[in-house]
């Protein structure tokens, strides 16, 4: 089983994208084995405080994806998790409720250290969502699905507060 990482910090920021702002969760973590290529999956679960969201939609995976440690500082992992555009938050349209983070939403971030076959399964699942393509499975015999053993770490559960989000300012360090 892959060795677990440790989440060092996770904070929400506004990132300027052209003329708009994007809400991003910036996660820093340790790379459990910097001498080798490591594969990760993040998952943000959200329990929404929006009273208009049905109970089925209130608690669910909000964002997830897989990535590897290429391009990260030695011994560290940094990941910008794109959440929602500020315009979408301000417009607050019903069709976007499952994308918007509301004041009082309870957020839990998990970081999983996974193996290459599991990474490939989720990478192809994510990239094929809009096309209906089947992912590359890691079970033999033509079955669809995956088997996974992962090192899991969780960040502290937080209550999201829109007014606490600051503008991201790049440093020279």
CSV table of C-alpha atoms in Angstrom, one decimal:
chain,number,residue,atom,x,y,z
A,1,UNK,CA,0.0,0.0,0.0
A,2,UNK,CA,1.4,3.5,-0.8
A,3,UNK,CA,2.7,5.5,2.1
A,4,UNK,CA,0.3,8.3,3.2
A,5,UNK,CA,1.1,11.9,2.7
A,6,UNK,CA,0.4,14.6,5.4
A,7,UNK,CA,-1.6,17.7,4.6
A,8,UNK,CA,0.3,20.7,5.9
A,9,UNK,CA,-2.2,23.4,5.1
A,10,UNK,CA,-5.3,24.1,3.0
A,11,UNK,CA,-6.7,27.6,2.5
A,12,UNK,CA,-9.2,29.2,0.2
A,13,UNK,CA,-8.1,32.2,-2.0
A,14,UNK,CA,-9.4,34.3,-4.9
A,15,UNK,CA,-7.3,33.9,-8.0
A,16,UNK,CA,-7.5,36.6,-10.7
A,17,UNK,CA,-8.4,34.9,-14.1
A,18,UNK,CA,-8.5,37.6,-16.8
A,19,UNK,CA,-11.2,40.0,-15.6
A,20,UNK,CA,-12.8,37.6,-13.1
A,21,UNK,CA,-11.9,35.8,-9.9
A,22,UNK,CA,-11.8,32.0,-9.3
A,23,UNK,CA,-12.2,30.5,-5.8
A,24,UNK,CA,-9.4,28.1,-5.3
A,25,UNK,CA,-8.5,25.8,-2.4
A,26,UNK,CA,-4.7,25.7,-2.2
A,27,UNK,CA,-3.4,22.5,-0.5
A,28,UNK,CA,0.1,21.9,0.7
A,29,UNK,CA,1.2,18.3,1.7
A,30,UNK,CA,4.2,16.2,2.1
A,31,UNK,CA,5.5,13.9,-0.7
A,32,UNK,CA,5.9,10.6,1.2
A,33,UNK,CA,8.6,9.3,-1.1
A,34,UNK,CA,10.3,12.2,-3.0
A,35,UNK,CA,12.8,9.8,-4.7
A,36,UNK,CA,10.0,8.1,-6.6
A,37,UNK,CA,7.0,9.1,-8.7
A,38,UNK,CA,3.9,9.2,-6.5
A,39,UNK,CA,0.3,9.4,-7.4
A,40,UNK,CA,-2.5,11.1,-5.5
A,41,UNK,CA,-6.2,11.7,-5.5
A,42,UNK,CA,-7.9,14.5,-3.7
A,43,UNK,CA,-11.6,14.6,-2.7
A,44,UNK,CA,-13.5,17.5,-1.2
A,45,UNK,CA,-16.8,16.6,0.5
A,46,UNK,CA,-19.3,19.3,1.2
A,47,UNK,CA,-22.3,19.3,3.4
A,48,UNK,CA,-24.2,22.3,2.1
A,49,UNK,CA,-25.9,24.9,4.2
A,50,UNK,CA,-28.1,26.1,1.3
A,51,UNK,CA,-31.7,25.4,2.4
A,52,UNK,CA,-32.8,25.0,-1.2
A,53,UNK,CA,-30.6,22.0,-1.9
A,54,UNK,CA,-32.3,18.7,-1.5
A,55,UNK,CA,-31.0,16.4,1.2
A,56,UNK,CA,-29.6,14.1,-1.5
A,57,UNK,CA,-27.4,16.9,-2.8
A,58,UNK,CA,-26.5,18.3,0.6
A,59,UNK,CA,-23.7,15.8,1.4
A,60,UNK,CA,-21.7,14.7,-1.6
A,61,UNK,CA,-18.3,14.8,-3.2
A,62,UNK,CA,-17.8,18.4,-4.3
A,63,UNK,CA,-14.5,18.2,-6.2
A,64,UNK,CA,-12.1,15.3,-6.9
A,65,UNK,CA,-9.3,14.6,-9.3
A,66,UNK,CA,-6.0,12.7,-9.5
A,67,UNK,CA,-2.4,14.0,-10.1
A,68,UNK,CA,1.2,13.0,-9.7
A,69,UNK,CA,4.1,14.7,-8.0
A,70,UNK,CA,5.9,15.9,-11.1
A,71,UNK,CA,6.7,19.6,-11.0
A,72,UNK,CA,6.3,20.0,-7.2
A,73,UNK,CA,9.0,21.2,-4.9
A,74,UNK,CA,11.2,18.4,-3.4
A,75,UNK,CA,9.4,16.6,-0.6
A,76,UNK,CA,6.2,18.7,-1.0
A,77,UNK,CA,3.0,18.6,-2.9
A,78,UNK,CA,1.0,21.7,-3.8
A,79,UNK,CA,-2.3,21.5,-5.5
A,80,UNK,CA,-4.7,24.3,-6.6
A,81,UNK,CA,-8.2,22.9,-6.4
A,82,UNK,CA,-10.5,25.0,-8.6
A,83,UNK,CA,-13.9,25.5,-7.0
A,84,UNK,CA,-16.1,28.2,-8.5
A,85,UNK,CA,-16.1,31.5,-10.4
A,86,UNK,CA,-17.1,34.5,-8.3
A,87,UNK,CA,-19.7,35.5,-11.0
A,88,UNK,CA,-21.4,32.1,-10.4
A,89,UNK,CA,-21.5,32.7,-6.7
A,90,UNK,CA,-23.0,36.2,-7.1
A,91,UNK,CA,-25.6,35.0,-9.7
A,92,UNK,CA,-26.7,32.1,-7.4
A,93,UNK,CA,-28.7,30.3,-10.1
A,94,UNK,CA,-30.5,27.1,-9.1
A,95,UNK,CA,-28.7,25.1,-11.8
A,96,UNK,CA,-25.4,26.1,-10.1
A,97,UNK,CA,-26.2,25.4,-6.5
A,98,UNK,CA,-24.2,22.2,-6.4
A,99,UNK,CA,-21.1,24.2,-7.6
A,100,UNK,CA,-21.4,27.1,-5.2
A,101,UNK,CA,-19.8,27.1,-1.7
A,102,UNK,CA,-22.1,28.9,0.7
A,103,UNK,CA,-21.4,30.4,4.1
A,104,UNK,CA,-21.7,27.7,6.6
A,105,UNK,CA,-20.9,24.8,4.3
A,106,UNK,CA,-18.9,22.1,6.0
A,107,UNK,CA,-15.9,21.2,4.0
A,108,UNK,CA,-13.7,18.1,4.4
A,109,UNK,CA,-10.6,17.5,2.2
A,110,UNK,CA,-9.0,14.1,1.8
A,111,UNK,CA,-5.7,13.3,0.1
A,112,UNK,CA,-5.1,9.7,-0.9
A,113,UNK,CA,-1.8,8.3,-2.0
A,114,UNK,CA,-2.6,5.7,-4.7
A,115,UNK,CA,-0.8,3.4,-7.1
A,116,UNK,CA,-0.4,3.8,-10.8
A,117,UNK,CA,-3.2,1.5,-11.9
A,118,UNK,CA,-5.7,3.3,-9.6
A,119,UNK,CA,-4.4,6.7,-10.9
A,120,UNK,CA,-4.9,5.5,-14.5
A,121,UNK,CA,-8.4,4.4,-13.7
A,122,UNK,CA,-9.5,7.7,-12.2
A,123,UNK,CA,-7.5,9.8,-14.8
A,124,UNK,CA,-9.3,8.1,-17.6
A,125,UNK,CA,-12.7,8.2,-15.8
A,126,UNK,CA,-12.3,12.0,-15.2
A,127,UNK,CA,-11.2,12.7,-18.8
A,128,UNK,CA,-13.9,10.5,-20.3
A,129,UNK,CA,-16.8,12.0,-18.3
A,130,UNK,CA,-18.0,14.2,-21.1
A,131,UNK,CA,-17.5,11.6,-23.9
A,132,UNK,CA,-18.9,8.5,-22.1
A,133,UNK,CA,-15.7,6.6,-22.7
A,134,UNK,CA,-14.9,3.7,-20.4
A,135,UNK,CA,-12.0,4.2,-18.0
A,136,UNK,CA,-9.0,1.9,-17.9
A,137,UNK,CA,-9.8,-0.6,-15.2
A,138,UNK,CA,-7.4,-2.5,-13.0
A,139,UNK,CA,-9.4,-5.7,-12.6
A,140,UNK,CA,-8.7,-8.5,-15.0
A,141,UNK,CA,-11.3,-10.4,-17.1
A,142,UNK,CA,-13.0,-7.5,-18.8
A,143,UNK,CA,-14.8,-6.2,-15.7
A,144,UNK,CA,-15.3,-2.4,-15.2
A,145,UNK,CA,-14.2,-1.0,-11.9
A,146,UNK,CA,-11.1,-0.7,-9.8
A,147,UNK,CA,-9.4,-2.1,-6.7
A,148,UNK,CA,-7.7,0.4,-4.5
A,149,UNK,CA,-5.6,0.4,-1.4
A,150,UNK,CA,-4.5,3.9,-0.4
A,151,UNK,CA,-2.8,5.9,2.2
A,152,UNK,CA,-5.4,8.4,3.4
A,153,UNK,CA,-5.0,11.7,5.2
A,154,UNK,CA,-7.6,14.3,6.0
A,155,UNK,CA,-7.4,18.0,6.7
A,156,UNK,CA,-9.3,19.5,9.6
A,157,UNK,CA,-13.0,19.9,8.7
A,158,UNK,CA,-13.8,23.6,8.2
A,159,UNK,CA,-16.9,25.7,8.0
A,160,UNK,CA,-16.6,27.8,4.9
A,161,UNK,CA,-16.9,31.6,5.3
A,162,UNK,CA,-16.9,33.6,2.0
A,163,UNK,CA,-15.8,36.7,3.9
A,164,UNK,CA,-12.7,35.0,5.1
A,165,UNK,CA,-11.4,34.3,1.6
A,166,UNK,CA,-8.5,36.6,0.6
A,167,UNK,CA,-6.9,37.5,-2.7
A,168,UNK,CA,-4.0,35.3,-3.6
A,169,UNK,CA,-0.7,37.2,-3.7
A,170,UNK,CA,2.3,35.4,-5.2
A,171,UNK,CA,5.5,35.7,-3.2
A,172,UNK,CA,9.0,35.7,-4.4
A,173,UNK,CA,10.0,32.8,-2.1
